Coordinates of C-alpha atoms in Angstrom, one line a residue:
Chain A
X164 CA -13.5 -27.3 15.1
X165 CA -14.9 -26.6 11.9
X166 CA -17.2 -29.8 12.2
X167 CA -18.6 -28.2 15.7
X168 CA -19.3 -24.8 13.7
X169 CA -21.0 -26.7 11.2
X170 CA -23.3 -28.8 13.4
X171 CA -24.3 -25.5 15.3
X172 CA -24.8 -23.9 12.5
X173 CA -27.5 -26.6 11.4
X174 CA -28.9 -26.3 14.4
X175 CA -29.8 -22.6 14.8
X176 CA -31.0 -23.0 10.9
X177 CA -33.3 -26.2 12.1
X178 CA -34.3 -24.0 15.3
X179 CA -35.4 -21.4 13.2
X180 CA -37.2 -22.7 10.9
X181 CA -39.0 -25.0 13.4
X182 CA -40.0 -22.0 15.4
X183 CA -41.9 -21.1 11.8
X184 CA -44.3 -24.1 12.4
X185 CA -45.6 -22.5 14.8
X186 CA -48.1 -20.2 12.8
X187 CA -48.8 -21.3 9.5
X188 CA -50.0 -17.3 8.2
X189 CA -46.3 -16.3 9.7
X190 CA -43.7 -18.4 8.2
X191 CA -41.4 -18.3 4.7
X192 CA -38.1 -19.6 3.9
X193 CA -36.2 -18.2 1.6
X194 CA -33.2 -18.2 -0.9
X195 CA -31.5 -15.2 -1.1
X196 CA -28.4 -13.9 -2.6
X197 CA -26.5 -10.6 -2.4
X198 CA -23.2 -8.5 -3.2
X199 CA -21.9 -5.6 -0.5
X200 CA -19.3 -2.8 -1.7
X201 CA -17.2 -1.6 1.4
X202 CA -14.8 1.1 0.4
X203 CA -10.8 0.9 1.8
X204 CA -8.2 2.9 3.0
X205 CA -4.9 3.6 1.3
X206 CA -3.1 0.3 1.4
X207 CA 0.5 1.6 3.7
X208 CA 2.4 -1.5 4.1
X209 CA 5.9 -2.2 5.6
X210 CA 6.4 -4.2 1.8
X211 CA 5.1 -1.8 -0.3
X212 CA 6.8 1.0 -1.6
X213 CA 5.6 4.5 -1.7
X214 CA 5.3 5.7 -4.8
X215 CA 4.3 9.4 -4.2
X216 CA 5.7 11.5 -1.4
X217 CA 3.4 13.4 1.5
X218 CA 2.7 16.6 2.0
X219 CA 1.8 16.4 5.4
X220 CA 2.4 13.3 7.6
X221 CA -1.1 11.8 7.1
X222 CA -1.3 12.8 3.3
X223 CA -1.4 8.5 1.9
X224 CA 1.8 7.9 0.2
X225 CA 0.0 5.7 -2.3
X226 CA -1.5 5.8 -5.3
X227 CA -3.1 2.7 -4.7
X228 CA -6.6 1.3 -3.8
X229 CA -7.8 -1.0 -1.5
X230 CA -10.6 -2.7 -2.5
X231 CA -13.0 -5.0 -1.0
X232 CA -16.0 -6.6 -2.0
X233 CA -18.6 -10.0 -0.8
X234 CA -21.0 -12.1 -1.8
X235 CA -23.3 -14.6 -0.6
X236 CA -26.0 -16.9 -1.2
X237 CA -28.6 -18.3 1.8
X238 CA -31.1 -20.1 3.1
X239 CA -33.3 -18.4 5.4
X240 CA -36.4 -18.6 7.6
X241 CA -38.4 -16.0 9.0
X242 CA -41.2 -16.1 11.2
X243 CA -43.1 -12.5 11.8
X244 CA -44.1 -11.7 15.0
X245 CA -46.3 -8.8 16.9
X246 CA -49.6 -8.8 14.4
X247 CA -46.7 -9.7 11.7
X248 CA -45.0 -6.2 12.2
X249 CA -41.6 -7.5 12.7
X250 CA -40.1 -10.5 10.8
X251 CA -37.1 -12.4 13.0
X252 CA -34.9 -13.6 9.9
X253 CA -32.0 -16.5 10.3
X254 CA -30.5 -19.2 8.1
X255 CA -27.3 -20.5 6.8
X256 CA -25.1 -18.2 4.3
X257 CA -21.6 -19.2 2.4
X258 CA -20.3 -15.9 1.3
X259 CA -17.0 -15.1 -0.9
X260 CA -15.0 -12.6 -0.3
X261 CA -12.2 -10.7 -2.4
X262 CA -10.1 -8.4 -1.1
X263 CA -7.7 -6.3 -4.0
X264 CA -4.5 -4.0 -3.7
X265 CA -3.3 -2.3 -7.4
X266 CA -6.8 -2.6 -8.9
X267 CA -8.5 0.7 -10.2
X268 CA -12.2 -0.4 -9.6
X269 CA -13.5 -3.7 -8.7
X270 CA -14.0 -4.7 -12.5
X271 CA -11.0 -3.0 -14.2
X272 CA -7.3 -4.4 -14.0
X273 CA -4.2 -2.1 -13.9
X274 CA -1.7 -1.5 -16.5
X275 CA 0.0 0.5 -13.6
X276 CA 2.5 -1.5 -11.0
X277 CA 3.9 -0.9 -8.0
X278 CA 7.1 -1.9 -6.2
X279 CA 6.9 -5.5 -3.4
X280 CA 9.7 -6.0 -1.2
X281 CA 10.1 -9.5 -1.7
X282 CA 13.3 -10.0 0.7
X283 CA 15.9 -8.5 2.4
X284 CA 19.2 -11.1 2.7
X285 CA 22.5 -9.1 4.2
X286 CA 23.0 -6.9 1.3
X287 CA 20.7 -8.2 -0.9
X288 CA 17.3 -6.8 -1.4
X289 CA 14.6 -8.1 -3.9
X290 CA 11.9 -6.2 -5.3
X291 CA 9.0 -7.2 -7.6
X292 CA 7.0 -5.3 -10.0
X293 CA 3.3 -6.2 -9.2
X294 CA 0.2 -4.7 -10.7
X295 CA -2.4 -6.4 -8.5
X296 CA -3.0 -8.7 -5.8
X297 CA -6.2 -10.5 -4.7
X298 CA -6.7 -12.5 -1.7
X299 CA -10.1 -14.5 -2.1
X300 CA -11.6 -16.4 0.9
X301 CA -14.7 -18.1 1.6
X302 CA -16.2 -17.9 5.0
X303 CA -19.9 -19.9 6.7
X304 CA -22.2 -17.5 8.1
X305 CA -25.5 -17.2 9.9
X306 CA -27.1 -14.2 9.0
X307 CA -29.4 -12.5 11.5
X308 CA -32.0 -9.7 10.7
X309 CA -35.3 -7.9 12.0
X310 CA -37.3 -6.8 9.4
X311 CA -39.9 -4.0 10.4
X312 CA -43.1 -3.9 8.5
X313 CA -44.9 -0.9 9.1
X314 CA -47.2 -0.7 6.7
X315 CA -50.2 -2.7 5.8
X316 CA -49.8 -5.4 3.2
X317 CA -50.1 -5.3 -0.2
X318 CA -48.9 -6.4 -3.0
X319 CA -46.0 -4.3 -3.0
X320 CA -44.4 -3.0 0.5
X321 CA -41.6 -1.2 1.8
X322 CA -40.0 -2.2 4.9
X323 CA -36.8 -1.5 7.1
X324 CA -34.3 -4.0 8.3
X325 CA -31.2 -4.5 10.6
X326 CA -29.1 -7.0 9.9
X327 CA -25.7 -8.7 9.9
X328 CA -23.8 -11.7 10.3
X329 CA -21.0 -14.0 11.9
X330 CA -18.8 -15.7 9.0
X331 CA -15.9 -18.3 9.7
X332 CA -13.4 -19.0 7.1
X333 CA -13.5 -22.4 5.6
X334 CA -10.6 -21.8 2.6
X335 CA -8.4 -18.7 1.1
X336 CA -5.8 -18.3 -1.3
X337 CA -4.3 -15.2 -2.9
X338 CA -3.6 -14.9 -6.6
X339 CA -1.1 -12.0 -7.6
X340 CA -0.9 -10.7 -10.9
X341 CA 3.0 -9.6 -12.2
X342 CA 4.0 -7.1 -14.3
X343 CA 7.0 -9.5 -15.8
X344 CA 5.0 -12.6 -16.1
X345 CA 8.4 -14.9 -15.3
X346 CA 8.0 -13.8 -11.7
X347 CA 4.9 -16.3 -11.3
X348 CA 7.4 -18.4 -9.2
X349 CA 7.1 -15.8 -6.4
X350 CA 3.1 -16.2 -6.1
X351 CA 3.5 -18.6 -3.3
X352 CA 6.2 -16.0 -1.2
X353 CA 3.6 -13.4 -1.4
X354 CA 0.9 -15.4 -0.1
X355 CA 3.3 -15.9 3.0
X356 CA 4.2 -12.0 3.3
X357 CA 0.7 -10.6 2.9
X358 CA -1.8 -10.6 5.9
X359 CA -3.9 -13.5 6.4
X360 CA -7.4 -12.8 5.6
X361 CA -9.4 -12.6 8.8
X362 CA -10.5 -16.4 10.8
X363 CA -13.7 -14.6 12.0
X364 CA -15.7 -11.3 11.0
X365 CA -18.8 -9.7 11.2
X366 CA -21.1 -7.3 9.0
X367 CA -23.7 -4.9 9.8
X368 CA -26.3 -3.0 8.0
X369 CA -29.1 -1.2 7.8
X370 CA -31.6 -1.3 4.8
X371 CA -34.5 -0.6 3.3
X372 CA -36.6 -3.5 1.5
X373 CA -39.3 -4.3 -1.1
X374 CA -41.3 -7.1 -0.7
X375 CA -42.8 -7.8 -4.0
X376 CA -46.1 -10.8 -4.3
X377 CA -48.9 -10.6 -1.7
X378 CA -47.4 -12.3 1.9
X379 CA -49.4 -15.4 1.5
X380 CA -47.9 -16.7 -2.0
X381 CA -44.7 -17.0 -3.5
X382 CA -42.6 -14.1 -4.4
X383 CA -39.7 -11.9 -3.9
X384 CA -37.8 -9.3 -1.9
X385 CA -35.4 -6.4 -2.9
X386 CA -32.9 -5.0 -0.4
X387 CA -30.7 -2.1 -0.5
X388 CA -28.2 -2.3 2.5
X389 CA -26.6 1.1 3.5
X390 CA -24.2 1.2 5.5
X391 CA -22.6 -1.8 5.5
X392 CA -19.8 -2.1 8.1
X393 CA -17.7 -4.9 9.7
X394 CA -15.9 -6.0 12.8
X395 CA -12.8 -7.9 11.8
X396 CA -11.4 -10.5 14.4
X397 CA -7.9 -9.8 13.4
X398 CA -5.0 -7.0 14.0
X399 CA -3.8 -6.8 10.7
X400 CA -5.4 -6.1 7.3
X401 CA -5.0 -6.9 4.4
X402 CA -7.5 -4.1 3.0
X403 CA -8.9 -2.2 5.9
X404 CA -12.7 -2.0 5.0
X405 CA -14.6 1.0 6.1
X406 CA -18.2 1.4 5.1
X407 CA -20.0 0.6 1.8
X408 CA -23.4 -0.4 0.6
X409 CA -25.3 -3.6 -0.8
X410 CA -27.7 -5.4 -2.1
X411 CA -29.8 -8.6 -1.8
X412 CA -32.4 -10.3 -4.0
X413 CA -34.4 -12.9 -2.1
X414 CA -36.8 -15.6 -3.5
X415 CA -39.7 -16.7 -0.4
X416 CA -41.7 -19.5 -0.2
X417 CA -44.8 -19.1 1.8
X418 CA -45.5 -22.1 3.9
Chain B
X1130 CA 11.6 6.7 -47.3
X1131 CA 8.3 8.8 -45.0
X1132 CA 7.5 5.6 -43.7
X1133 CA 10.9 4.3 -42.7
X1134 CA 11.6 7.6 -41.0
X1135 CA 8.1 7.2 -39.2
X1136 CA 9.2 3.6 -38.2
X1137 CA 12.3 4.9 -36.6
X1138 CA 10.6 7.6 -34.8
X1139 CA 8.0 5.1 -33.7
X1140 CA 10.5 2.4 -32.5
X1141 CA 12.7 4.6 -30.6
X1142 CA 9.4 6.3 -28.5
X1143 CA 8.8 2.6 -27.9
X1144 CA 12.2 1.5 -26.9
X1145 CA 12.3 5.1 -25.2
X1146 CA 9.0 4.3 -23.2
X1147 CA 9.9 1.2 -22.2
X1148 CA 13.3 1.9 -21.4
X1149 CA 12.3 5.0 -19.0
X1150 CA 9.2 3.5 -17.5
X1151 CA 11.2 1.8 -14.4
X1152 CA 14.1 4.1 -14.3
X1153 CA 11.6 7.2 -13.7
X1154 CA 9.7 4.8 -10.8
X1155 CA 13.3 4.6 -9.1
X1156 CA 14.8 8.1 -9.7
X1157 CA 12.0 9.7 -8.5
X1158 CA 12.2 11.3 -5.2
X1159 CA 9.4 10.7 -2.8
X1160 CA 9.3 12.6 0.5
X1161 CA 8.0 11.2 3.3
X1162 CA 8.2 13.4 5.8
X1163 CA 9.7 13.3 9.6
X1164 CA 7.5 12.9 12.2
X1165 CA 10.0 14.9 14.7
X1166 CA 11.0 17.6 11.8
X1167 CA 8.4 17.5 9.1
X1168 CA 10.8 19.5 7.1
X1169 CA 12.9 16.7 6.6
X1170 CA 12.8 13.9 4.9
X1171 CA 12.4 11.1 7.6
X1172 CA 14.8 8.3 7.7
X1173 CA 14.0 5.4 5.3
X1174 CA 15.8 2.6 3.2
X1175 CA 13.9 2.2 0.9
X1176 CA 15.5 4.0 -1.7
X1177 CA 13.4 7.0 -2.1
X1178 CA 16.1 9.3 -3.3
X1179 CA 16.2 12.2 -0.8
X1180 CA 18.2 13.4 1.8
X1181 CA 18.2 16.4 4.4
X1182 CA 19.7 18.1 7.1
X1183 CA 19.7 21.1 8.6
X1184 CA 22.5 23.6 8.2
X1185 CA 22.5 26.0 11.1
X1186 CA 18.6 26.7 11.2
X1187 CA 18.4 26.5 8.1
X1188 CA 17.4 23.6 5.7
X1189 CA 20.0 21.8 3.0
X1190 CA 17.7 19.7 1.6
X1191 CA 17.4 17.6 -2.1
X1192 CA 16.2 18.9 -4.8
X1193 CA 13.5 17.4 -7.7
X1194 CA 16.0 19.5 -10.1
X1195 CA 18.8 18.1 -9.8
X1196 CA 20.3 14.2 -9.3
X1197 CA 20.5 14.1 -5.4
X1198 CA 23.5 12.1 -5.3
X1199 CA 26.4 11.1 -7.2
X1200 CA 29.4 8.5 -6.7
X1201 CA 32.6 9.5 -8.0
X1202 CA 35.8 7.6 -8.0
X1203 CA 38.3 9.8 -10.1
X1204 CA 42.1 10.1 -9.5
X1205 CA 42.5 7.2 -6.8
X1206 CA 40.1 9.0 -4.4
X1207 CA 36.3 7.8 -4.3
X1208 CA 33.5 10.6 -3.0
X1209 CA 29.8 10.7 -2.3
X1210 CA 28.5 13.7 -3.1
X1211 CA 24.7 15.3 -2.2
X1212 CA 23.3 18.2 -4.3
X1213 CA 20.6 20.6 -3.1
X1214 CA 19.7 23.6 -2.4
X1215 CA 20.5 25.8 0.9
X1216 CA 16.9 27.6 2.3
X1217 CA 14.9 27.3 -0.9
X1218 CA 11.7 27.4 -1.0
X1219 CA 11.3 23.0 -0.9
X1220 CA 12.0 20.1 -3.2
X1221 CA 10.3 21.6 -6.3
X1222 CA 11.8 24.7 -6.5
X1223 CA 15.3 25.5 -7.8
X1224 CA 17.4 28.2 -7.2
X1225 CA 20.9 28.4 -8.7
X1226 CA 21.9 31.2 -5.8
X1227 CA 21.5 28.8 -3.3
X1228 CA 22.6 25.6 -4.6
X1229 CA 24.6 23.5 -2.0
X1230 CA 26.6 20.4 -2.0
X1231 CA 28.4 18.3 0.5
X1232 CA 30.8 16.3 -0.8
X1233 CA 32.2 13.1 1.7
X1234 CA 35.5 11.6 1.1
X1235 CA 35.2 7.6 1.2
X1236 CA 38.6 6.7 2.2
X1237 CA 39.8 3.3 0.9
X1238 CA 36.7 2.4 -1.0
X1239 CA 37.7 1.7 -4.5
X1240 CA 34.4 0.9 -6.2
X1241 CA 34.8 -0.4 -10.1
X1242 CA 30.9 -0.6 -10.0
X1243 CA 28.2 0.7 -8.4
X1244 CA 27.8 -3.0 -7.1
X1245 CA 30.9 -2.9 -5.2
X1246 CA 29.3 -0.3 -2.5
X1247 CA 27.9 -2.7 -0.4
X1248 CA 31.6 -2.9 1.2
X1249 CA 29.3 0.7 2.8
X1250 CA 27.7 -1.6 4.4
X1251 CA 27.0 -0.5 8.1
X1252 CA 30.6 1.6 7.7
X1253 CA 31.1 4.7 10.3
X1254 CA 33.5 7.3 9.1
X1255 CA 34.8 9.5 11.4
X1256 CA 34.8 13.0 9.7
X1257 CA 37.7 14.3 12.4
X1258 CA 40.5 11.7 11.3
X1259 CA 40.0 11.8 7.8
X1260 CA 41.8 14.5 5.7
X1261 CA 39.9 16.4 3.6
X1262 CA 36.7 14.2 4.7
X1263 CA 34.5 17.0 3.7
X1264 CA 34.1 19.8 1.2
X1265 CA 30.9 22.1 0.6
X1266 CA 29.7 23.8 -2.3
X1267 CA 28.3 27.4 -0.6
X1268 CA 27.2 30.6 -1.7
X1269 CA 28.8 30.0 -4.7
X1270 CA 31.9 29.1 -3.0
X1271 CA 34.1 25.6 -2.9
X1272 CA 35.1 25.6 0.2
X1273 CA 37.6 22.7 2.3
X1274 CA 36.2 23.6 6.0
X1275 CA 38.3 22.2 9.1
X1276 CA 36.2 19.6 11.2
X1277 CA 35.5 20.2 14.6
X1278 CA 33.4 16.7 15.2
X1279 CA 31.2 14.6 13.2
X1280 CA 31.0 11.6 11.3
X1281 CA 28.9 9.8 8.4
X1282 CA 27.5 6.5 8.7
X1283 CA 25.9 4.1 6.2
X1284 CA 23.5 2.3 8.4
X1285 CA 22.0 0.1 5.8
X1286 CA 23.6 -0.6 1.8
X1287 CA 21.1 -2.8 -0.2
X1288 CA 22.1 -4.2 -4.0
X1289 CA 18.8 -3.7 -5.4
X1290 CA 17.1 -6.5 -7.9
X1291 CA 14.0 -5.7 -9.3
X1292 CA 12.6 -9.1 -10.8
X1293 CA 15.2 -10.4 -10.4
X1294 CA 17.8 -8.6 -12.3
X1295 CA 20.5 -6.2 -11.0
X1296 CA 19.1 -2.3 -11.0
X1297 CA 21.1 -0.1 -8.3
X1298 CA 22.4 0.0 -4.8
X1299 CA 20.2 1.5 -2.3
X1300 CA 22.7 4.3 0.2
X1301 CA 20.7 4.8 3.5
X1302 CA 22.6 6.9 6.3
X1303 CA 22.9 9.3 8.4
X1304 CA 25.3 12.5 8.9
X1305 CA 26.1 15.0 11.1
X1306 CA 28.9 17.2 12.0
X1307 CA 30.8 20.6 13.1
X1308 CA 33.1 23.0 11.2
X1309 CA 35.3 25.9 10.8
X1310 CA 34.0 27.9 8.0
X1311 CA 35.1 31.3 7.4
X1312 CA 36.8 31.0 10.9
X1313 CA 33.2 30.7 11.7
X1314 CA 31.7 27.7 14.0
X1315 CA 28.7 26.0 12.0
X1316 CA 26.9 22.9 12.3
X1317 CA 25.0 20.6 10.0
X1318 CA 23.1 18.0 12.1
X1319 CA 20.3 15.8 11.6
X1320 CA 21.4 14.7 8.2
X1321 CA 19.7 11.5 6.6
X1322 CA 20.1 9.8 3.2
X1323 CA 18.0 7.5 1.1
X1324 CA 19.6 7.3 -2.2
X1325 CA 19.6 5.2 -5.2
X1326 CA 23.1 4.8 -7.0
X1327 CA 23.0 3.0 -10.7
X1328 CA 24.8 3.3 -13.9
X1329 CA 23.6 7.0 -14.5
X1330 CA 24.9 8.4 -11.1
X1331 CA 27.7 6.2 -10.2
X1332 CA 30.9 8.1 -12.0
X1333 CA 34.8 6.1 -12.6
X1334 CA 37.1 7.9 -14.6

């Protein structure tokens, strides 16, 4: 399976950039790499305890945040098209992503815990003190955008893109951090209670770009993505991502 | 001899502060409410510390003033007891006028620890049957009504570790029932429970 996804991802990355060939004024390939923010709901969960009560039923009953963050490197091609107005972009990504429950911000760790239910045996019940967990996959992609260039060029121009793309998970794991260190042993039995990251997903966005250098030489490209969304090919979440924003830097080759 | 004294003070905030940090995450109450009758607390088992039911029309619900409920085996007999407060004005508020207890009999249950509740597990007892199965706390009042139906039910009884080690025993039930009070017909139905019993509200004397 994951050799067929491969392969067709080669081709589609061969098929593009052989379609570049086609015009020598209208071609570039390109390395790019980029980091999108995408904001979460209120992480409720059938093993995590509440640990402030609601005033009305859809008041969260958590302090905590769900947080969830990418990023990618790629290797594009893009061939421009209609008097080089519009750019058809597509390559071959490998993006990262993390997806955290108990941390305050993406850089900043929590002193704060919150109560797991580990098991439930007869009368026994087992809860851990955790103050963060992180599930970390990485996914294959193939990016897709269309860059609209409406303005002459120079050697610096503003342009407007739509984009997304189809990732595939290749690997996960989840790393838990405990409030009583001893508790380590449990890492793997949280792994297997938490929801799986997703097998498929998809992003969207729209942006606004800079291309930076005159088309025709070497140079480099400044996105800002906003919104970013995604479509998620599975019923449960680990962190539910709603909308966020981005950014990509991109090195071209002219050719 | 200043610095000594400051030592002491410093040590005990610690060993205070460390001490209280978990017990304060697990005494806490933390409402969550119904979905059918938002005034109440819904049913959970997660040992949230609440409990609620409606007396008449009216609410008897817990109270963040007061330890919601107690275990007491004293004098051979062994009772569960949950304090509140009759129609106040919600969980934050307190109001000495209308505090309100309910006080359930637990026959044969001899509990030497609070560990030794889980024998609650899943038990039903019928409120008719039992003598003296209920007293109330009212209007300033003690008061032994006569039961016209009812019963009290622990559907679920959890011993609780928390990384591993031993903490409390998590009470989650329900309770309803009819009375003579005054030679007046009452009801209390649609009572729930999710309370945490430990060391500081489990009682033997």
């Amino acid at each position: 399976m994951k050799l067929k996804i491969l392969l067709s991802v080669f081709l589609s990355t061969i098929v593009a950039v052989s379609g570049l060939s086609q015009d020598t004024k209208t071609r570039c390939l390109s390395v790019d790499a980029g980091i999108d923010f995408i904001s979460g709901g209120p992480p409720e969960k059938d093993y995590i305890r509440a640990d402030r009560g609601q005033f009305f039923s859809d008041f969260p009953t958590t302090s905590l945040r769900g947080l969830f963050y990418r990023n990618y490197v790629s290797i594009k091609g893009e061939k421009t098209v209609l008097n080089n107005k519009v750019g058809l972009v597509s390559g071959i990504r490998y993006t990262r992503t993390e997806s955290s429950i108990g941390k305050e911000s993406y850089w900043s760790n929590s002193s704060d815990f919150f109560y797991l239910l580990l098991r439930q045996e007869e009368t026994r019940t087992d809860y851990l003190k955790v103050n963060e967990i992180t599930q970390l996959a990485g996914y294959l992609a193939i990016p897709l955008e269309i860059r609209i260039y409406p303005y002459r060029p120079r050697a610096f121009n503003v342009y407007y893109k739509i984009g997304g793309d189809v990732n595939y998970r290749l690997h996960s794991r989840a790393r838990t951090v405990f409030f009583n260190r001893d508790m380590k042993v449990f890492e793997d039995e949280i792994e297997n209670i938490i929801e799986k990251p997703w097998v498929f997903y998809s992003s969207f966005h729209l942006g606004v770009g800079f291309r930076i250098g005159m088309v025709d030489k070497p140079g480099v490209n400044v996105e800002i993505h906003i919104p970013v969304t995604m479509i998620r090919g599975g019923k449960q979440d680990f962190v539910t991502p709603e909308a966020g924003t981005g950014i990509q830097l991109n090195a071209r080759i002219p050719f | 001899m200043k610095r000594a004294v400051y030592s002491l003070i410093a040590a005990a905030a610690i060993i205070l502060a460390n001490g209280c940090s978990k017990e304060y995450e697990l005494n806490k109450s933390i409402f969550i409410p119904d979905p059918d009758f938002p005034e109440l607390p819904a049913y959970t088992e997660w040992g949230y510390n609440t409990f609620g039911a409606y007396y008449e029309r009216g609410l008897f619900l817990y109270s963040e003033n007061a330890i919601p409920a107690k275990i007491i085996r004293a004098g051979g007999i062994t009772s569960f007891v949950l304090k509140g407060q009759k129609d106040g004005y919600g969980y934050h508020s307190w109001d000495n006028r209308k505090e309100m207890s309910v006080t359930f009999l637990l026959p044969s249950v001899m509990p030497d620890s609070y560990a030794d509740l889980t024998i609650l597990d899943k038990k039903i007892i019928d409120l008719v049957n039992t003598p003296g199965a209920v007293k109330l706390f009212l209007d300033g009042d003690t008061i032994k009504p006569d039961i016209l139906q009812g019963e009290l039910e622990f559907r679920r009884v959890q011993l609780l570790y928390v990384d591993s080690k031993q903490t409390e025993v998590i009470l989650s039930g329900v309770f309803s029932f009819q009375a003579l009070i005054k030679d007046e017909p009452v009801s209390v139905t649609q009572g729930r429970f999710d309370v945490g019993i430990g060391e500081d509200n489990f009682f033997s004397y």
